[in-house]
Structures are given as C-alpha cells and as structure tokens.
XYZ file of C-alpha atoms in Angstrom:
693
model
C -29.808 27.723 -32.956
C -28.597 24.851 -35.162
C -25.466 26.699 -36.275
C -23.808 23.562 -37.701
C -24.862 21.332 -40.593
C -23.496 18.773 -43.031
C -23.161 19.931 -46.646
C -24.086 17.006 -48.898
C -22.494 18.696 -51.903
C -19.056 19.222 -50.406
C -19.307 16.357 -47.902
C -18.065 18.670 -45.165
C -19.507 20.057 -41.979
C -20.001 23.820 -42.028
C -21.113 26.596 -39.739
C -24.166 28.727 -40.475
C -23.290 32.349 -39.784
C -26.569 33.876 -41.000
C -27.980 36.750 -39.002
C -30.500 35.772 -36.348
C -32.246 38.378 -34.240
C -33.977 37.552 -30.982
C -36.003 39.687 -28.554
C -35.108 40.629 -24.997
C -38.652 39.655 -24.008
C -40.572 36.681 -25.345
C -44.375 36.330 -25.263
C -45.447 32.675 -25.411
C -49.195 33.261 -25.083
C -49.940 32.567 -28.728
C -48.333 29.180 -28.338
C -50.500 28.217 -25.363
C -53.752 26.256 -25.545
C -56.783 28.576 -25.678
C -59.060 25.968 -24.128
C -57.496 26.282 -20.697
C -58.955 28.856 -18.315
C -55.798 28.791 -16.262
C -53.617 30.546 -18.840
C -52.541 33.934 -17.514
C -50.982 36.592 -19.706
C -48.296 37.485 -17.190
C -47.206 33.889 -16.857
C -46.529 33.730 -20.591
C -43.911 36.499 -20.589
C -40.233 35.462 -20.539
C -37.152 37.687 -20.269
C -33.748 36.911 -21.703
C -31.325 35.810 -18.949
C -28.410 34.240 -20.766
C -26.736 33.765 -24.148
C -24.143 31.203 -25.202
C -21.976 32.386 -28.101
C -19.796 30.404 -30.480
C -16.859 32.257 -31.967
C -14.951 30.741 -34.867
C -15.649 28.191 -37.555
C -16.677 24.546 -37.584
C -13.247 23.022 -36.940
C -11.895 25.624 -34.565
C -13.932 27.720 -32.214
C -14.550 28.981 -28.733
C -17.617 29.167 -26.479
C -18.384 31.924 -23.975
C -21.516 33.303 -22.300
C -23.380 36.511 -21.460
C -25.407 36.113 -18.254
C -27.767 38.480 -16.482
C -27.358 38.825 -12.721
C -30.382 37.612 -10.763
C -32.017 39.467 -7.882
C -30.245 42.764 -8.552
C -31.877 46.200 -8.510
C -30.146 47.141 -11.721
C -30.157 44.842 -14.719
C -26.473 43.938 -14.828
C -24.914 41.599 -17.384
C -21.543 39.841 -17.318
C -19.372 38.149 -19.878
C -18.090 34.737 -18.710
C -14.969 33.662 -20.577
C -12.507 30.882 -19.802
C -10.139 33.086 -17.845
C -12.146 36.138 -16.847
C -15.548 37.548 -15.901
C -16.151 41.117 -17.073
C -19.041 43.600 -17.173
C -21.137 43.610 -20.334
C -23.593 46.087 -21.817
C -26.713 44.251 -23.088
C -27.076 46.908 -25.785
C -24.089 45.294 -27.502
C -25.865 41.953 -27.880
C -26.840 42.574 -31.530
C -23.250 43.254 -32.544
C -21.798 40.456 -30.434
C -24.316 37.690 -31.060
C -26.696 38.244 -34.002
C -24.153 37.263 -36.663
C -24.732 38.056 -40.330
C -22.821 40.412 -42.641
C -19.905 42.410 -41.374
C -20.126 46.188 -41.525
C -17.334 47.412 -43.791
C -16.641 50.676 -45.654
C -15.550 48.807 -48.760
C -16.185 45.478 -50.401
C -13.475 42.831 -50.138
C -14.555 39.483 -51.655
C -11.372 37.744 -50.455
C -12.391 38.080 -46.785
C -15.222 36.341 -44.965
C -18.294 38.580 -45.309
C -19.923 37.026 -42.245
C -19.399 37.559 -38.555
C -18.048 34.421 -36.882
C -19.456 35.425 -33.470
C -22.977 33.983 -33.366
C -25.563 33.123 -30.788
C -25.557 29.384 -30.120
C -28.046 29.018 -27.273
C -30.608 31.312 -25.599
C -31.963 31.156 -22.061
C -35.244 32.802 -21.059
C -36.835 32.959 -17.618
C -40.517 33.464 -16.835
C -41.103 36.943 -15.460
C -43.721 35.941 -12.925
C -44.393 32.474 -11.573
C -47.598 31.676 -9.718
C -47.957 29.049 -7.019
C -50.164 25.989 -7.630
C -52.775 27.492 -5.289
C -52.893 30.725 -7.315
C -53.136 28.885 -10.595
C -55.907 26.644 -9.261
C -57.899 29.620 -7.983
C -58.346 28.059 -4.555
C -58.921 24.495 -5.758
C -57.392 21.754 -3.592
C -54.118 20.265 -4.792
C -52.578 16.892 -4.051
C -50.219 17.044 -1.071
C -47.875 14.526 0.526
C -47.736 12.454 -2.623
C -44.510 10.842 -1.287
C -44.747 8.889 2.009
C -42.889 10.577 4.850
C -40.687 7.566 5.630
C -39.662 7.235 1.981
C -38.984 10.958 1.748
C -36.873 10.796 4.908
C -34.934 7.816 3.554
C -34.225 9.621 0.282
C -33.071 12.718 2.146
C -30.754 10.636 4.318
C -29.269 8.900 1.289
C -28.750 12.203 -0.485
C -27.184 13.717 2.625
C -24.920 10.689 3.041
C -23.885 10.883 -0.602
C -23.099 14.574 -0.220
C -21.027 13.870 2.896
C -19.061 11.161 1.095
C -18.389 13.427 -1.852
C -17.128 16.128 0.471
C -15.231 13.591 2.553
C -13.229 12.377 -0.440
C -12.791 15.791 -1.993
C -9.034 16.195 -2.618
C -8.990 19.827 -1.522
C -10.731 18.934 1.715
C -8.218 16.146 2.405
C -5.290 18.449 1.680
C -6.776 20.994 4.075
C -7.108 18.362 6.836
C -3.568 17.144 6.223
C -2.213 20.663 6.634
C -4.235 21.094 9.827
C -2.751 17.896 11.283
C 0.738 18.724 10.036
C 0.665 22.097 11.791
C -0.664 20.618 15.031
C 1.531 21.637 17.956
C 2.536 18.430 19.777
C 4.811 18.466 22.806
C 6.331 15.464 24.555
C 3.515 13.992 26.649
C 3.385 10.968 28.963
C -0.087 11.471 30.414
C -3.150 13.468 29.452
C -6.933 13.370 30.020
C -9.109 11.478 27.576
C -10.595 14.703 26.187
C -7.187 16.292 25.554
C -7.302 18.308 22.324
C -4.081 16.906 20.852
C -5.026 13.317 21.698
C -8.484 13.692 20.168
C -7.014 15.332 17.072
C -4.523 12.490 16.599
C -7.321 9.953 17.048
C -9.473 11.639 14.405
C -6.491 12.012 12.070
C -5.618 8.322 12.451
C -9.223 7.295 11.828
C -9.282 9.516 8.751
C -6.087 7.896 7.485
C -7.259 4.285 7.876
C -10.862 4.873 6.797
C -10.343 7.345 3.954
C -6.779 8.108 2.883
C -5.657 4.481 2.526
C -8.715 3.594 0.448
C -7.589 6.015 -2.279
C -4.318 4.033 -2.673
C -2.416 7.204 -3.518
C 1.139 6.294 -2.546
C 2.473 9.841 -2.263
C -0.475 10.999 -0.150
C -0.353 7.946 2.142
C 3.376 8.256 2.744
C 2.980 11.954 3.523
C 0.254 11.185 6.077
C 2.282 8.390 7.685
C 5.286 10.688 7.995
C 3.149 13.344 9.728
C 1.547 10.833 12.104
C 4.911 9.248 12.933
C 6.398 12.595 13.942
C 3.433 13.381 16.198
C 3.172 9.912 17.740
C 6.879 9.970 18.543
C 6.149 12.651 21.164
C 2.788 11.470 22.473
C 2.703 8.316 24.629
C -1.109 8.306 25.201
C -1.669 8.359 21.439
C 0.789 5.472 20.994
C -1.048 3.412 23.603
C -4.377 4.231 21.986
C -3.334 3.098 18.495
C -1.854 -0.182 19.785
C -5.001 -0.945 21.785
C -7.149 -0.043 18.783
C -5.199 -2.339 16.473
C -5.776 -5.216 18.899
C -9.547 -4.983 18.525
C -11.561 -6.801 15.890
C -13.868 -3.796 15.586
C -11.538 -1.837 13.322
C -9.596 -4.762 11.803
C -7.083 -2.215 10.542
C -4.069 -4.425 11.204
C -5.217 -7.421 9.166
C -6.798 -5.290 6.434
C -3.736 -3.204 5.665
C -0.850 -5.200 7.140
C -1.698 -8.686 5.855
C -4.336 -8.328 3.147
C -3.090 -5.274 1.245
C -1.347 -6.017 -2.053
C 0.626 -2.766 -1.855
C 4.094 -3.565 -0.529
C 4.849 0.144 -0.051
C 1.823 0.468 2.246
C 2.749 -2.556 4.375
C 6.347 -1.364 4.657
C 5.391 2.188 5.618
C 2.887 0.937 8.213
C 5.573 -1.340 9.632
C 7.921 1.618 10.099
C 5.094 3.625 11.677
C 4.339 0.824 14.162
C 8.037 0.447 14.940
C 8.063 4.123 15.920
C 5.014 3.622 18.145
C 6.425 0.461 19.744
C 9.766 2.105 20.486
C 7.983 4.952 22.331
C 5.832 2.586 24.404
C 8.766 0.261 25.090
C 10.922 3.034 26.544
C 8.154 4.626 28.629
C 6.424 1.436 29.869
C 9.318 -0.948 30.340
C 8.803 -0.938 34.126
C 5.111 -1.828 33.737
C 5.913 -4.816 31.548
C 8.563 -5.930 34.029
C 6.075 -5.776 36.935
C 3.561 -7.697 34.865
C 6.083 -10.418 33.961
C 7.153 -10.808 37.592
C 3.528 -11.229 38.667
C 2.874 -14.060 36.221
C 3.287 -17.673 37.359
C 6.368 -19.441 36.004
C 5.939 -20.956 32.565
C 5.752 -24.732 32.775
C 7.111 -26.474 29.740
C 5.734 -29.504 27.952
C 2.192 -29.286 29.289
C -0.416 -28.012 26.886
C -0.385 -27.885 23.078
C 0.888 -24.455 22.266
C -1.820 -23.863 19.665
C -4.035 -23.425 22.758
C -1.585 -21.217 24.656
C -3.090 -17.929 23.530
C -6.396 -19.036 24.997
C -4.749 -19.347 28.398
C -2.528 -16.292 27.950
C -5.614 -14.139 27.661
C -6.718 -15.392 31.070
C -3.298 -14.342 32.462
C -2.863 -17.651 34.264
C -1.894 -21.189 33.266
C -4.038 -23.841 34.897
C -1.787 -26.835 34.469
C 1.312 -28.559 35.815
C 4.210 -30.225 34.062
C 3.217 -33.752 35.013
C -0.246 -33.667 33.429
C -0.739 -34.964 29.886
C -1.973 -32.408 27.326
C -5.146 -34.329 26.485
C -6.220 -34.143 30.148
C -5.366 -30.490 30.593
C -7.322 -29.605 27.464
C -10.527 -30.569 29.253
C -10.055 -27.440 31.367
C -10.373 -25.254 28.273
C -14.059 -24.273 28.804
C -13.203 -22.799 32.212
C -11.381 -19.546 32.867
C -9.476 -18.168 35.823
C -12.547 -16.636 37.441
C -14.380 -19.978 37.396
C -11.534 -21.891 38.989
C -10.824 -19.139 41.492
C -14.484 -19.275 42.560
C -14.304 -23.051 43.049
C -11.175 -22.646 45.105
C -12.671 -19.979 47.388
C -15.828 -22.067 47.944
C -13.889 -25.279 48.592
C -15.664 -26.817 45.603
C -12.589 -27.387 43.507
C -12.467 -31.146 44.132
C -16.120 -31.595 43.186
C -15.863 -29.469 40.054
C -12.727 -31.193 38.784
C -14.303 -34.598 39.295
C -17.340 -33.458 37.281
C -15.082 -32.849 34.301
C -14.664 -36.611 34.014
C -10.943 -37.135 34.473
C -9.357 -40.157 36.172
C -9.015 -39.765 39.935
C -5.221 -39.689 39.968
C -5.200 -37.063 37.217
C -7.888 -35.099 39.043
C -5.773 -34.971 42.199
C -2.752 -33.720 40.262
C -4.798 -31.010 38.570
C -6.297 -29.922 41.871
C -2.860 -29.647 43.413
C -1.526 -27.726 40.409
C -4.421 -25.262 40.486
C -4.038 -24.720 44.222
C -0.327 -24.053 43.811
C -0.947 -21.595 40.980
C -3.704 -19.733 42.807
C -1.663 -19.599 45.990
C 1.211 -18.000 44.118
C -0.806 -15.502 42.123
C -4.253 -14.310 43.103
C -6.206 -12.876 40.142
C -6.573 -9.550 41.924
C -2.781 -9.374 42.346
C -2.080 -9.592 38.634
C -1.430 -6.068 37.300
C -3.347 -4.782 34.327
C -1.807 -6.090 31.134
C 0.430 -3.325 29.723
C -0.205 -2.027 26.241
C 2.881 -3.686 24.800
C 1.859 -7.052 26.257
C -1.636 -6.707 24.760
C -0.279 -5.931 21.324
C 2.270 -8.744 21.494
C -0.429 -11.196 22.560
C -2.539 -10.033 19.624
C 0.322 -10.677 17.194
C 0.691 -14.212 18.506
C -3.045 -14.772 18.403
C -3.206 -14.059 14.667
C 0.011 -15.932 13.838
C -1.817 -18.997 12.563
C -4.056 -16.775 10.405
C -1.006 -15.457 8.550
C -0.736 -18.809 6.785
C -3.581 -17.602 4.542
C -1.584 -14.467 3.670
C 1.768 -16.072 2.822
C 2.304 -13.751 -0.159
C 2.102 -10.678 2.085
C 3.265 -11.703 5.569
C 6.904 -10.530 5.381
C 6.169 -7.313 7.292
C 4.383 -9.259 10.031
C 7.543 -11.260 10.790
C 9.704 -8.137 10.563
C 7.503 -6.350 13.105
C 7.677 -9.311 15.489
C 11.442 -9.344 14.963
C 11.595 -5.648 15.888
C 9.668 -6.356 19.093
C 12.027 -9.189 19.965
C 15.370 -7.600 19.167
C 15.003 -3.807 19.265
C 12.650 -3.034 22.155
C 14.770 -4.078 25.127
C 15.570 -7.099 27.291
C 12.243 -7.073 29.146
C 10.286 -7.348 25.908
C 12.707 -9.969 24.615
C 12.287 -12.190 27.679
C 8.522 -11.699 27.723
C 8.229 -12.871 24.116
C 10.768 -15.695 24.363
C 9.620 -17.133 27.676
C 5.981 -16.169 28.132
C 4.977 -16.693 24.504
C 7.609 -19.390 23.797
C 8.613 -17.740 20.542
C 11.140 -20.342 19.364
C 8.738 -23.237 19.772
C 5.896 -21.322 18.143
C 8.044 -20.492 15.115
C 9.406 -24.004 14.696
C 5.932 -25.477 14.916
C 4.655 -22.880 12.432
C 7.357 -23.872 9.967
C 6.557 -27.585 10.289
C 2.976 -26.884 9.255
C 0.849 -30.031 8.872
C 3.886 -32.147 9.849
C 4.218 -30.645 13.305
C 5.227 -32.858 16.203
C 1.954 -32.087 17.975
C -1.508 -33.401 17.332
C -3.978 -30.846 16.072
C -7.744 -30.973 15.981
C -7.967 -28.810 12.855
C -6.420 -29.273 9.433
C -3.539 -26.873 9.043
C -3.165 -24.694 5.964
C -0.005 -25.414 3.956
C 2.102 -22.398 3.041
C 2.262 -21.519 -0.637
C 1.085 -23.275 -3.763
C 2.808 -25.695 -6.067
C 5.409 -24.021 -8.239
C 5.556 -20.796 -6.188
C 8.344 -20.209 -3.667
C 7.269 -18.673 -0.377
C 9.371 -15.734 0.793
C 10.413 -16.772 4.311
C 13.478 -14.551 4.600
C 11.898 -12.319 7.290
C 10.583 -15.370 9.117
C 14.058 -16.910 9.295
C 15.631 -13.686 10.518
C 13.135 -13.695 13.368
C 13.810 -17.369 14.110
C 17.566 -16.814 13.977
C 17.404 -13.818 16.327
C 15.147 -15.763 18.699
C 17.484 -18.779 18.848
C 20.536 -16.541 19.227
C 18.844 -14.890 22.213
C 18.587 -18.224 24.022
C 21.071 -20.598 25.586
C 22.405 -23.120 23.145
C 22.520 -26.782 24.155
C 25.987 -26.575 25.690
C 25.143 -23.451 27.710
C 21.911 -25.029 28.890
C 23.607 -28.169 30.178
C 26.099 -26.128 32.216
C 28.488 -29.095 32.309
C 31.573 -26.920 31.783
C 32.538 -23.285 31.580
C 33.452 -21.508 28.339
C 33.164 -18.126 26.665
C 29.772 -17.006 25.450
C 29.152 -17.567 21.717
C 29.736 -14.508 19.501
C 26.256 -14.992 18.063
C 24.542 -14.388 21.429
C 22.333 -11.282 21.163
C 21.727 -10.609 24.854
C 23.604 -10.623 28.125
C 20.763 -12.548 29.769
C 19.802 -15.389 27.425
C 16.496 -17.185 27.846
C 16.334 -20.951 28.265
C 15.578 -23.381 25.487
C 12.393 -25.220 26.420
C 11.891 -28.930 25.975
C 9.755 -28.194 22.934
C 12.634 -26.249 21.368
C 15.119 -29.074 21.928
C 12.673 -31.583 20.480
C 12.202 -29.508 17.349
C 15.848 -28.558 16.796
C 16.949 -32.190 16.932
C 14.254 -33.290 14.496
C 15.887 -34.524 11.295
C 12.949 -33.583 9.112
C 12.949 -29.978 10.288
C 16.711 -29.448 10.217
C 16.971 -31.197 6.870
C 14.339 -28.830 5.482
C 16.253 -25.814 6.824
C 19.394 -26.852 4.942
C 17.676 -28.174 1.825
C 15.334 -25.217 1.263
C 17.765 -22.579 2.525
C 15.211 -19.755 2.424
C 17.603 -17.332 4.129
C 21.171 -18.576 4.120
C 22.527 -15.755 6.303
C 19.951 -16.365 9.023
C 20.538 -20.137 8.912
C 24.286 -19.496 9.109
C 23.858 -17.606 12.399
C 21.658 -20.375 13.827
C 24.207 -23.047 12.898
C 27.050 -21.097 14.499
C 25.048 -20.537 17.685
C 23.930 -24.154 18.050
C 27.386 -25.551 17.233
C 29.297 -23.424 19.743
C 31.119 -25.699 22.201
C 28.742 -28.574 21.414
C 30.316 -31.658 19.856
C 27.086 -33.535 19.169
C 25.336 -30.573 17.526
C 28.413 -29.661 15.490
C 28.633 -33.164 14.021
C 24.855 -33.276 13.561
C 24.799 -30.003 11.599
C 27.860 -30.923 9.529
C 26.124 -34.140 8.537
C 22.994 -32.187 7.546
C 24.980 -29.761 5.380
C 26.869 -32.530 3.591
C 23.742 -34.640 3.135
C 21.975 -31.946 1.112
C 24.940 -30.208 -0.549
C 23.778 -31.281 -4.009
C 20.317 -29.741 -3.498
C 21.371 -26.215 -2.551
C 23.094 -23.631 -4.698
C 26.865 -23.342 -4.565
C 26.937 -19.894 -2.973
C 24.678 -20.959 -0.063
C 26.668 -24.154 0.401
C 29.965 -22.264 0.675
C 28.450 -19.764 3.144
C 27.262 -22.570 5.449
C 30.618 -24.357 5.297
C 32.506 -21.150 6.006
C 30.300 -20.351 9.017
C 31.032 -23.633 10.760
C 34.744 -23.763 9.895
C 35.368 -20.181 11.068
C 33.813 -20.779 14.482
C 36.672 -20.226 16.944
C 35.875 -22.280 20.022
C 37.566 -25.274 21.610
C 35.918 -27.585 19.053
C 37.278 -25.831 15.969
C 40.094 -28.369 15.416
C 37.586 -31.222 15.633
C 35.241 -29.670 13.079
C 38.140 -28.892 10.720
C 39.567 -32.412 10.933
C 36.196 -34.092 10.347
C 35.054 -31.814 7.513
C 38.383 -31.435 5.686
C 39.043 -35.106 5.084
C 38.827 -37.538 2.185
C 36.784 -40.013 4.196
C 33.034 -40.471 3.805
C 31.445 -37.110 3.011
C 34.510 -35.025 3.785
C 35.224 -32.010 1.586
C 38.490 -33.510 0.311
C 36.783 -36.568 -1.101
C 37.540 -36.978 -4.800
C 33.831 -36.933 -5.687
C 33.750 -33.170 -5.082
C 36.495 -32.432 -7.646
C 36.266 -35.034 -10.407
C 34.078 -32.749 -12.578
C 36.152 -29.622 -11.921
C 32.857 -27.703 -11.943
C 31.888 -24.415 -10.289
C 31.305 -26.024 -6.880
C 34.761 -27.660 -6.963
C 36.429 -24.378 -7.869
C 34.524 -22.511 -5.125
C 35.670 -25.122 -2.589
C 39.291 -24.488 -3.572
C 38.723 -20.741 -3.166
C 37.204 -21.434 0.270
C 40.334 -23.363 1.271
C 42.495 -20.441 0.131
C 40.420 -17.804 1.977
C 40.249 -19.834 5.190
C 43.910 -20.768 4.898
C 44.812 -17.079 4.929
C 42.335 -16.049 7.648
C 42.374 -19.136 9.890
C 45.820 -20.612 10.504
C 44.333 -23.855 11.858
C 42.694 -24.558 8.489
C 45.965 -24.093 6.605
C 47.773 -26.159 9.243
C 45.368 -29.073 8.844
C 45.417 -28.962 5.021
C 49.209 -28.967 5.088
C 49.351 -31.791 7.622
C 46.703 -33.878 5.879
C 48.259 -33.586 2.424
C 45.120 -34.669 0.599
C 44.533 -31.261 -1.007
C 47.905 -31.341 -2.761
C 47.089 -34.798 -4.131
C 43.771 -33.486 -5.470
C 45.487 -30.561 -7.183
C 47.924 -32.946 -8.855
C 45.241 -35.468 -9.845
C 42.822 -32.976 -11.392
C 45.297 -30.352 -12.513
C 44.800 -30.937 -16.247
C 41.018 -30.870 -15.916
C 41.040 -27.597 -13.984
C 43.498 -26.085 -16.445
C 41.256 -26.916 -19.409
C 38.194 -25.377 -17.725
C 39.723 -22.468 -15.804
C 42.996 -21.752 -17.627
C 45.021 -18.828 -16.284
C 42.693 -18.020 -13.353
C 43.218 -21.508 -11.959
C 46.967 -21.426 -12.534
C 47.400 -18.216 -10.522
C 45.010 -19.450 -7.874
C 46.834 -22.792 -7.491
C 50.196 -21.113 -6.940
C 48.742 -18.821 -4.260
C 47.022 -21.732 -2.467
C 50.147 -23.906 -2.342
C 52.225 -20.942 -1.199
C 49.756 -20.253 1.656
C 50.024 -23.840 2.863
C 53.815 -23.820 2.588
C 54.189 -20.637 4.641
C 51.945 -21.861 7.462
C 53.831 -23.033 10.555
C 50.937 -23.235 13.015
C 50.918 -26.602 14.800
C 47.636 -28.459 14.647
C 46.534 -29.495 18.164
C 45.869 -33.141 19.065
C 42.241 -34.231 18.911
C 40.491 -36.619 21.250
C 37.171 -37.592 19.723
C 35.318 -40.745 18.719
C 34.545 -39.109 15.357
C 36.952 -39.587 12.467
C 34.526 -38.680 9.717
C 31.068 -37.201 9.239
C 28.473 -39.807 10.226
C 25.673 -40.741 7.870
C 22.484 -38.686 8.011
C 19.326 -40.506 9.067
C 16.260 -38.886 7.523
C-alpha cells in the first residue's frame, strides 16, 4: 500500500495514515485483454483471503495479520499476532485496517487525528480456477515438457535435500538422543545379530560419527559420548562391533576423528570412550586372546625388517627363521600363508622356493624354516583372531601414518599405552612380544636415522622451529621398557631383587633389536638432550640401571655429557633418579658421580658461576643427604663439598644472601650428623668415562 515515504521538506521518513478502503471481492475483468477469447468472467473474480496490518509509526511499529481459513464451510477469519492466534470478525476490517481519521466526540488538535493501524498488504485469491484443458476448450496442450530422467533426477535431489535438512534438524537430533539415552541396556555377553539393542547402538553410533561430530558442537558431542559409553559398558557384542568397524577402511572413523581432527576435546573424549570399550572386551575375551597367542609360532628375533612385520602379522604366521638375512626373507613378501601351505602339501615347496631366485644354501634354510613353522602350526589350527588382537594390529598398522599427524597424535599414543598397561598381562605380552612394541617405538623415534634400511623415504616429525609434543609417546615407551627385563635380568648371571620400576610380575624379554637400539649413542643422547618427558625418561633410566654396572656408567655419562643443553629442573630430576636407586650398585654410582674428577658433580666448573644450576645442585645434595644416608656418608668422607663451600662462599653470599647462609648451615649440619659408614667399592671405574657420540 506504500504506507512509507521520504519527506523532502523535513528530510525524514514518515508513515502515510490516510484512509484506504478495499473491497472483499475484486473483479479484474476490466484489466484483462479484450482480444482474447479465453477470458472468462468467473476467472476474473478474486476474494480477499488475507491482510497484513502495520500498527505504529515509521520508527516504531508492529506487524500482524488477518487470514481467512481455507476449505471451511463457514467463512472464518483469524488474527495472527506474535504470541497468539484469535478469532476475528471480518466485519471489523474497516475499523481495524482502513486507517484515516479517528472517530472522536470532540476535537483535540494536540493528539494524532489519524489511526495508526493501517492495511499494509492485501492478498486475494481467484474464486474459480480452470484447468488448462478447460481454458483451451479441448485444444491439445504440451505435455511432458521435462524429460522423465531429468525429472526423476530433480525429484531425487530434492528428496535428498529434504532428508538432509531433517537429518540435521536440532529438534530431531535431540529427540534421537533422548531415545538412545532412555534405551534399556542390560549386561550382555552374547546376542543375535538382529538384536534390538545391538541394532539400536549400531545406528546410534553411526549417527554420532556421520552426523553429530560434523556439527562440532562440543556440548552435544560430549553428551552423546557419555550416553554411548554407559551403554557400551554393559554390551560386549556392541563393543566388539565398534572395534571391528574402526579397523576397516570403509568408515575411516578412527583416522578422521582420532588423528585428523583439530579439536583436542573430541580426540580426548573419543580416547576415553575407546578405553571403556577396550576394558570391556579385555575382561570378557582375555581367554580368547590367550588361546590365540599360544597358537602362534614363537617370535624369532632379528629376521625381517619390522616395517614389514604387519604384513606378516596379518597372515598370522611368520615365514622366516633367525639365520636368514632380511634381504632374502623379503623376497617371500608376495606370498602368503595359503600359498606356502599349498606348496608344502603338494611337495612343491623346494621347486617354488628355487623359482624365487635365492641362492641354494639360502633356499634350503628357508625351506627348512617353513617346514618347521607349518609343522608347528597348521593354518586351520590357528584360532580366529580375537577382536582385541584385530584392533591392536590395526593400531600398529597405522603407526607409521601418524608421522603425518604429529600435531594431533598424543591420544593415539595414550590409547596404545592404555592397551599395554591397563588391559591385563595377556594383552601386555601380546603387544610387547608379538608386535615387538619396544623396538617399534625406538625405530619410530629414530625416524630417517633408523638402524634399518628402508625402501621408502621416511617422514620427519615436526617442522623447523616447532617442538613436537612427545610426552605421551615417551610414557608409552617408558611403560613398555619397564614391563620388560632389563639387561641385568636378561643375562641371568646373578640373583637380585626385582627393580622397583618393573610394572609386571612376568616381564617380557628384550629382543636383540631392543638391545641394539638402547645402546645406540645417537638415540640415547637424543633422549637426554631433547628430554621431551623427563619423568618418563627418569623411569627408563632407573629401570635400565638397576643392578647393571655398564648401563649405569653409560647413562651417567650421557646425562653429564648433555647437562648444559637441558634445563636445570630436568637435569636435577635425572640426577636424583639415578642417585636414589637403592640396589647393590648405589655406592658405585654415588662415588663416581659425586667426585671432583672428570665430569663429576663436585668439579669446580659446576660452581664457579654460583648460578641457578649450582645452587640447585647444592639443594640436591642436602635433600639426598637427609633422605639417603649413603649420599651424606660419601660427601662427608670425600670432603670436596666442604672445600667448594669455602672456595665459593663469597660468591654465593653475594648472589643468594640469607637463603644461602641458612641453607649452608643446614647442609654442613646434615653431613656432620651422619655416621653411616660408606662401604668399600671394587670397580674399575673411578670417574665418569667420556661420552662417544
């Protein structure tokens, strides 16, 4: 109705409240072309069906509508306002919508003489509509103007769009969440595939990964994960299903949301969800994993490059022996267990091996190794791989791929750590021995500088100037090493108490690969120098040093070699860990480390600056002197510490003042009160040897 205009005189917008009357029925015939024979009088009649009203002025107003009900026997009208829908009498339309002057019994020029309720928009509907055939008086009309295939395609797209809109509708998702939340789940170990609860959990999980996660609504996702966790905790078949599903490349859920997602909260919550699932499967299927492990042939160390191990693990059988070089064994890669088993049954194994093109003496060794393996374990005797074994194998298979996701792989290592340390001894031994966890981790850390030849170029972790977060990785490595024999335990040359760092009553062996890595100067030097997780490295050092003279000296040399490159706090933690270790070698380590010779801690070079590191070393001597009598006994017997305090007393006083004065008195008093005799030491080492990089 063009109720608003701009007044050029006042330069303001204003509302036109003039009276405007409109009919209930509108005849449009006089506006139609008279040349057309198809114009029908009835088709030109329109009846009012709706009115939009504006109430108020130009800067402040309100819109509401009067609408006639369609397809009703009686002509009923309703008023549609923001908060209510009420009946309306169409006879009141003139008063409510025409506008114009107000009706008043007296004249008041100070008030607005116009009604501010005015019609803004009118809607008319044709009373009678004829079909094209009726209008054309029997003439043919064009049909099927759109090809059927195109029409079908458009309908499918529109239907798909409608489904997606409904699928992502927040009210619909809330409804589904409440349905799943109220699902009655009882503790279940077995159920048929078409079980209602199992199918519901499957659909709910699919909905979560395919729809809910895409919205990236943290509160909604966490609510869903909490619901699913509570249900999965009671339902073993559902737990097995989700682990098997995550192992497939069809869904790719694990990599998409566990490695590629930038949302830390999502990766953490999914990790906790999977820990719940793994704990259920571990408890209920421990016996199956044990039977499977017993059925496998013994793991032979030092045979095939472990980057190829997963290829053989999937075949459930290793086709090699310990006296065959890796480059020869690798030629068996194109063949699987079924192939070799067929050769063996047909007495064609000699011919087939010779066709591979290996030297005769190597061929004979391989034949013998295959025969031995197949005699021990027939393929038909190997039990079906349990769910936990499948999922673990999958985690190891994608380990190398995590190098591309180094910004987001912390949860991956934490999940593998949970499998290794929290799921039971059977799982621990399966991962440590069957998958050779320690060797795999050490090789992973070495990256392009691994001790093994690789056909492909390995991706380096991180970028220049950005520190990679390897704290979770080192916790896993530390727990793995502390679940194995250390070097002294492995040699079995003498009896002694088990190290306090040992995490299991039945430790796994250290393989030749592990020994080779852990005695590599480049790797151990990097551990100390980078110190990504000082607490994890501390536990590894304590475990490897226990009752082992060579490794104790080796690790002491590594710590002292790189002391200037690590922060003071980490340095003190590492020193404390090795000095506090209470085994038969503690006196030796104390006497070699707390000396003024070579790189000993009492060498004057550590104190001549009286800096923070020097002061922290003195505090370490005080703490250990109180807690470990042997330390105080050696410091008192050696006498070098007192000489250092005298020599650098003025320097410490200038830099530390009263705190140093009080500290010095307490330290000297601790040494004076100690009466513990220091035992005699029989060792070729008098000082820390030099480190060879």
